[in-house]
XYZ file of C-alpha atoms in Angstrom:
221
model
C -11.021 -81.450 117.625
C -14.377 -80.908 119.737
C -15.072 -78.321 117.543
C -15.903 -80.760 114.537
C -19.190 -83.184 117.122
C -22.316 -81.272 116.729
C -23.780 -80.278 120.684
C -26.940 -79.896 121.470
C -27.884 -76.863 123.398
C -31.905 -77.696 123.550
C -34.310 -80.258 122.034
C -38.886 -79.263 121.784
C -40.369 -82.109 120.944
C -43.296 -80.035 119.369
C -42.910 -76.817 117.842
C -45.788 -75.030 115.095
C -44.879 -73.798 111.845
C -47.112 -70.877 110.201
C -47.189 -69.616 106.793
C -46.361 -65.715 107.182
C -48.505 -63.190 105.631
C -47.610 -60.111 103.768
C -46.431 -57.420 106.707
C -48.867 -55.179 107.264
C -46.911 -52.539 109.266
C -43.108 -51.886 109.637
C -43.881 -52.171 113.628
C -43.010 -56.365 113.275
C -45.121 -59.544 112.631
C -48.486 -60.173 114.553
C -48.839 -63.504 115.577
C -52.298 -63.336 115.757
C -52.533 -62.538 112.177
C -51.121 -66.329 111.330
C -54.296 -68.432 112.469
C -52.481 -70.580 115.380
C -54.747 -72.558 115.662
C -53.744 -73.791 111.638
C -50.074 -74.765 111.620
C -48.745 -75.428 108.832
C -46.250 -77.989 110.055
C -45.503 -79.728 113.450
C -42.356 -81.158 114.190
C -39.419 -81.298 116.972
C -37.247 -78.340 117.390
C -33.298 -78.919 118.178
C -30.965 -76.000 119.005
C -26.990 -77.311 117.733
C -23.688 -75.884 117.264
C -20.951 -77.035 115.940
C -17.331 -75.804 114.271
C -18.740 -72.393 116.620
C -21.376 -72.352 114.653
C -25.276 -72.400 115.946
C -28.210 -73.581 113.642
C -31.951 -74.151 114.521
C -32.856 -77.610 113.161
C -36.742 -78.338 112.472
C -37.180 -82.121 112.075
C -39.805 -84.800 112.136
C -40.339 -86.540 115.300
C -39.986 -89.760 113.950
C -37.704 -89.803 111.319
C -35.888 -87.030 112.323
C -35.932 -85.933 108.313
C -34.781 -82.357 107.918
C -37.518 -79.868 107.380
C -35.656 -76.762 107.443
C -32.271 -74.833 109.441
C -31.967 -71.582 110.284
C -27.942 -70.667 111.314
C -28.030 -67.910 113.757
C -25.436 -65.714 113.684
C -26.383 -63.531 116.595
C -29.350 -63.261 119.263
C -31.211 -61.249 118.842
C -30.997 -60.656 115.147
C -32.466 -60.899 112.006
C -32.250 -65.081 112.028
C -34.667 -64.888 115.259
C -37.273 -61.785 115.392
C -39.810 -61.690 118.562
C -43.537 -60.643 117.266
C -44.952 -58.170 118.717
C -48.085 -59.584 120.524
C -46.656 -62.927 122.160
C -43.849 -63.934 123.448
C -44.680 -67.696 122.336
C -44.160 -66.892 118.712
C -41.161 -65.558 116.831
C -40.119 -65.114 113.259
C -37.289 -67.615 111.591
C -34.804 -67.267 108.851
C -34.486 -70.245 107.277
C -32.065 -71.142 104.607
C -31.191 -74.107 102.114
C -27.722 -74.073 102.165
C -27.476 -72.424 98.905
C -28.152 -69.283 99.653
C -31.856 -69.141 99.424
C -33.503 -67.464 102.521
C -37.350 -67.625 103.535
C -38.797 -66.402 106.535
C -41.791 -68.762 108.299
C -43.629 -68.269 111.701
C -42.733 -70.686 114.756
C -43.503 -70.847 117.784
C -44.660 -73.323 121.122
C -47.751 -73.892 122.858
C -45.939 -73.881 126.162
C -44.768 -70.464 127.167
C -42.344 -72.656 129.216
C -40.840 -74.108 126.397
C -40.445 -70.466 124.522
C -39.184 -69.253 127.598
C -35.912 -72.469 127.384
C -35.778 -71.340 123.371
C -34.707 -67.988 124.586
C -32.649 -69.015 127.512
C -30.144 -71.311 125.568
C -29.350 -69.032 122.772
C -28.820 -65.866 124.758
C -26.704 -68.128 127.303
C -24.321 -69.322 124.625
C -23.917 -65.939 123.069
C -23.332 -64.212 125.695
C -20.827 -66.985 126.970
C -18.787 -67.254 123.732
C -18.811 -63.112 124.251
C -17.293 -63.783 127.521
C -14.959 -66.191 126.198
C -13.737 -63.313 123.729
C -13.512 -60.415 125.868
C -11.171 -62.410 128.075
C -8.938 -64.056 124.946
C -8.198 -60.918 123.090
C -6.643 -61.254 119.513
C -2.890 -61.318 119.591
C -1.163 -60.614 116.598
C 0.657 -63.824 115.024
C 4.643 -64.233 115.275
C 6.279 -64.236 112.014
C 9.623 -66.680 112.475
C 9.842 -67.279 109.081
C 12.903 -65.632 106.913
C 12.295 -63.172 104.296
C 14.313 -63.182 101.430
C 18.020 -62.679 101.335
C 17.806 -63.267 105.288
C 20.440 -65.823 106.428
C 21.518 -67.012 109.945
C 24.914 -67.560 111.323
C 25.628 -69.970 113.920
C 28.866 -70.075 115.810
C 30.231 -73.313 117.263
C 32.606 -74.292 120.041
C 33.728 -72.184 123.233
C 35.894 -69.146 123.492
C 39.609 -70.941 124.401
C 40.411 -67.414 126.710
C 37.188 -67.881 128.501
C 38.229 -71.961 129.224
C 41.953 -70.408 130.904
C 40.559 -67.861 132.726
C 38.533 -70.221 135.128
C 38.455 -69.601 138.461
C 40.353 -72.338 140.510
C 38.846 -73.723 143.629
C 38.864 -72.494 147.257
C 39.059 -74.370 150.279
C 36.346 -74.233 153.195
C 37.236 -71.157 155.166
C 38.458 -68.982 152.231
C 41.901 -70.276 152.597
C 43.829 -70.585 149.170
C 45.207 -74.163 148.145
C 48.625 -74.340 147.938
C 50.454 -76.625 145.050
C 51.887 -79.618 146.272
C 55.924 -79.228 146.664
C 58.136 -80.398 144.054
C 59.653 -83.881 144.826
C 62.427 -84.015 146.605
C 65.965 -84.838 144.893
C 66.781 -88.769 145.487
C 69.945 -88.622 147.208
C 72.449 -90.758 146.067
C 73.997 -93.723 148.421
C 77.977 -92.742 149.618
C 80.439 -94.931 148.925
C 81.523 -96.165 152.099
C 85.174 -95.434 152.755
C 87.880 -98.369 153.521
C 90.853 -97.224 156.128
C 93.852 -97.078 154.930
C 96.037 -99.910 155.774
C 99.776 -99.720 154.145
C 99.292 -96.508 153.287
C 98.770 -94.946 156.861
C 101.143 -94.737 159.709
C 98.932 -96.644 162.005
C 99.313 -99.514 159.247
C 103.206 -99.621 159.029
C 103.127 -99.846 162.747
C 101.080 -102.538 163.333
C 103.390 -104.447 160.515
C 106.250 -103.674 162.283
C 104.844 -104.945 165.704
C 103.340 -108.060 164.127
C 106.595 -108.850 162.826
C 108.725 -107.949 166.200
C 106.560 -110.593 167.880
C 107.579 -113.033 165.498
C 111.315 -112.198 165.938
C 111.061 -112.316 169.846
C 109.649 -115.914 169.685
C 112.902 -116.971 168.582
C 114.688 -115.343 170.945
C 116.668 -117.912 173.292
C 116.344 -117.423 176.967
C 119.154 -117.915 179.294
């Protein structure tokens, strides 16, 4: 998302534009050979990048209309060329956006400001090499399926692996015993009566109840 605001890396308010010559030699461009004290055009110079991409933007310095870009691939390269007499002065390639290229002489009155020029593109070049050396290119992941691939999913828990569960020990490493079965509920006895008729002891005490009865009728003399 940054990538899509334009940044500025360096704003001139005055920068010359010169009408090159033919090249005389294969050495480079003289900037003495332009007449510098003739520019062509005067305007403000802004160094931007944006979407990783660097462009030098000449533009008026009140409007701010567009007189011509130069994208910079690299520095140095063909976009920027130092002459080879002054290190205020340097060679553009400008382009219209469809595909036309010219070249044009530029350059600053302030050997200050041409020093800054140079400063801020070889500082972001040589950061976003830095930035690339340390991020190599990794190859992409394919997770996609190719054709006639399918995937099987299996669902649920092995049963054997539920049973087979370890059950817990007590503190100590002492094994927990079950609890004991419950014990049988004994069932209440039936108390026993004593025999009364039936028994020895019970005809006698009959017969003793009844001999006290007879003696009361006995007559004393």
């Amino acid at each position: 998302m940054d990538d899509d605001y334009e940044r500025i890396l360096l704003i001139k308010p005055e920068c010359l534009v010169y009408k090159l010559p033919p090249r005389t030699s294969i050495r480079g461009y003289r900037a003495a050979d332009w007449g510098l004290d003739k520019p062509q055009w005067t305007g403000r110079l802004r160094i931007i990048t944006k979407n990783n991409k660097v462009e030098i933007k000449l533009e008026d310095k009140t409007s701010g209309q567009l007189f011509a870009a130069a994208p910079v691939d690299e520095f140095p390269g063909v976009t920027v060329e130092p002459v080879t007499d002054s290190s205020r002065y340097f060679v553009l390639r400008i382009a219209d956006g469809s595909g036309r290229t010219a070249f044009i002489g530029a350059g600053f009155a302030d050997r200050g400001d041409a020093f800054d020029f140079n400063v801020a593109l070889q500082d972001h070049f040589n950061r976003e090499k830095s930035v690339n050396e340390m991020l190599p290119d990794q190859p992409k992941l394919d997770l996609g399926l190719k054709a006639g691939q399918t995937i099987s999913i299996k669902l649920g828990k092995d049963q054997a692996s539920a049973k087979t569960r370890s059950k817990p020990k007590a503190s100590g490493g002492m094994l927990l015993l079950p609890p004991p079965p419950a014990a049988a509920a004994t069932q209440p006895q039936t108390p026993v009566v004593a025999a009364t008729a039936d028994t020895e002891w019970g005809q006698f005490a009959s017969s003793s109840s009844s001999s006290n009865s007879q003696s009361k009728d006995w007559v004393k003399f």
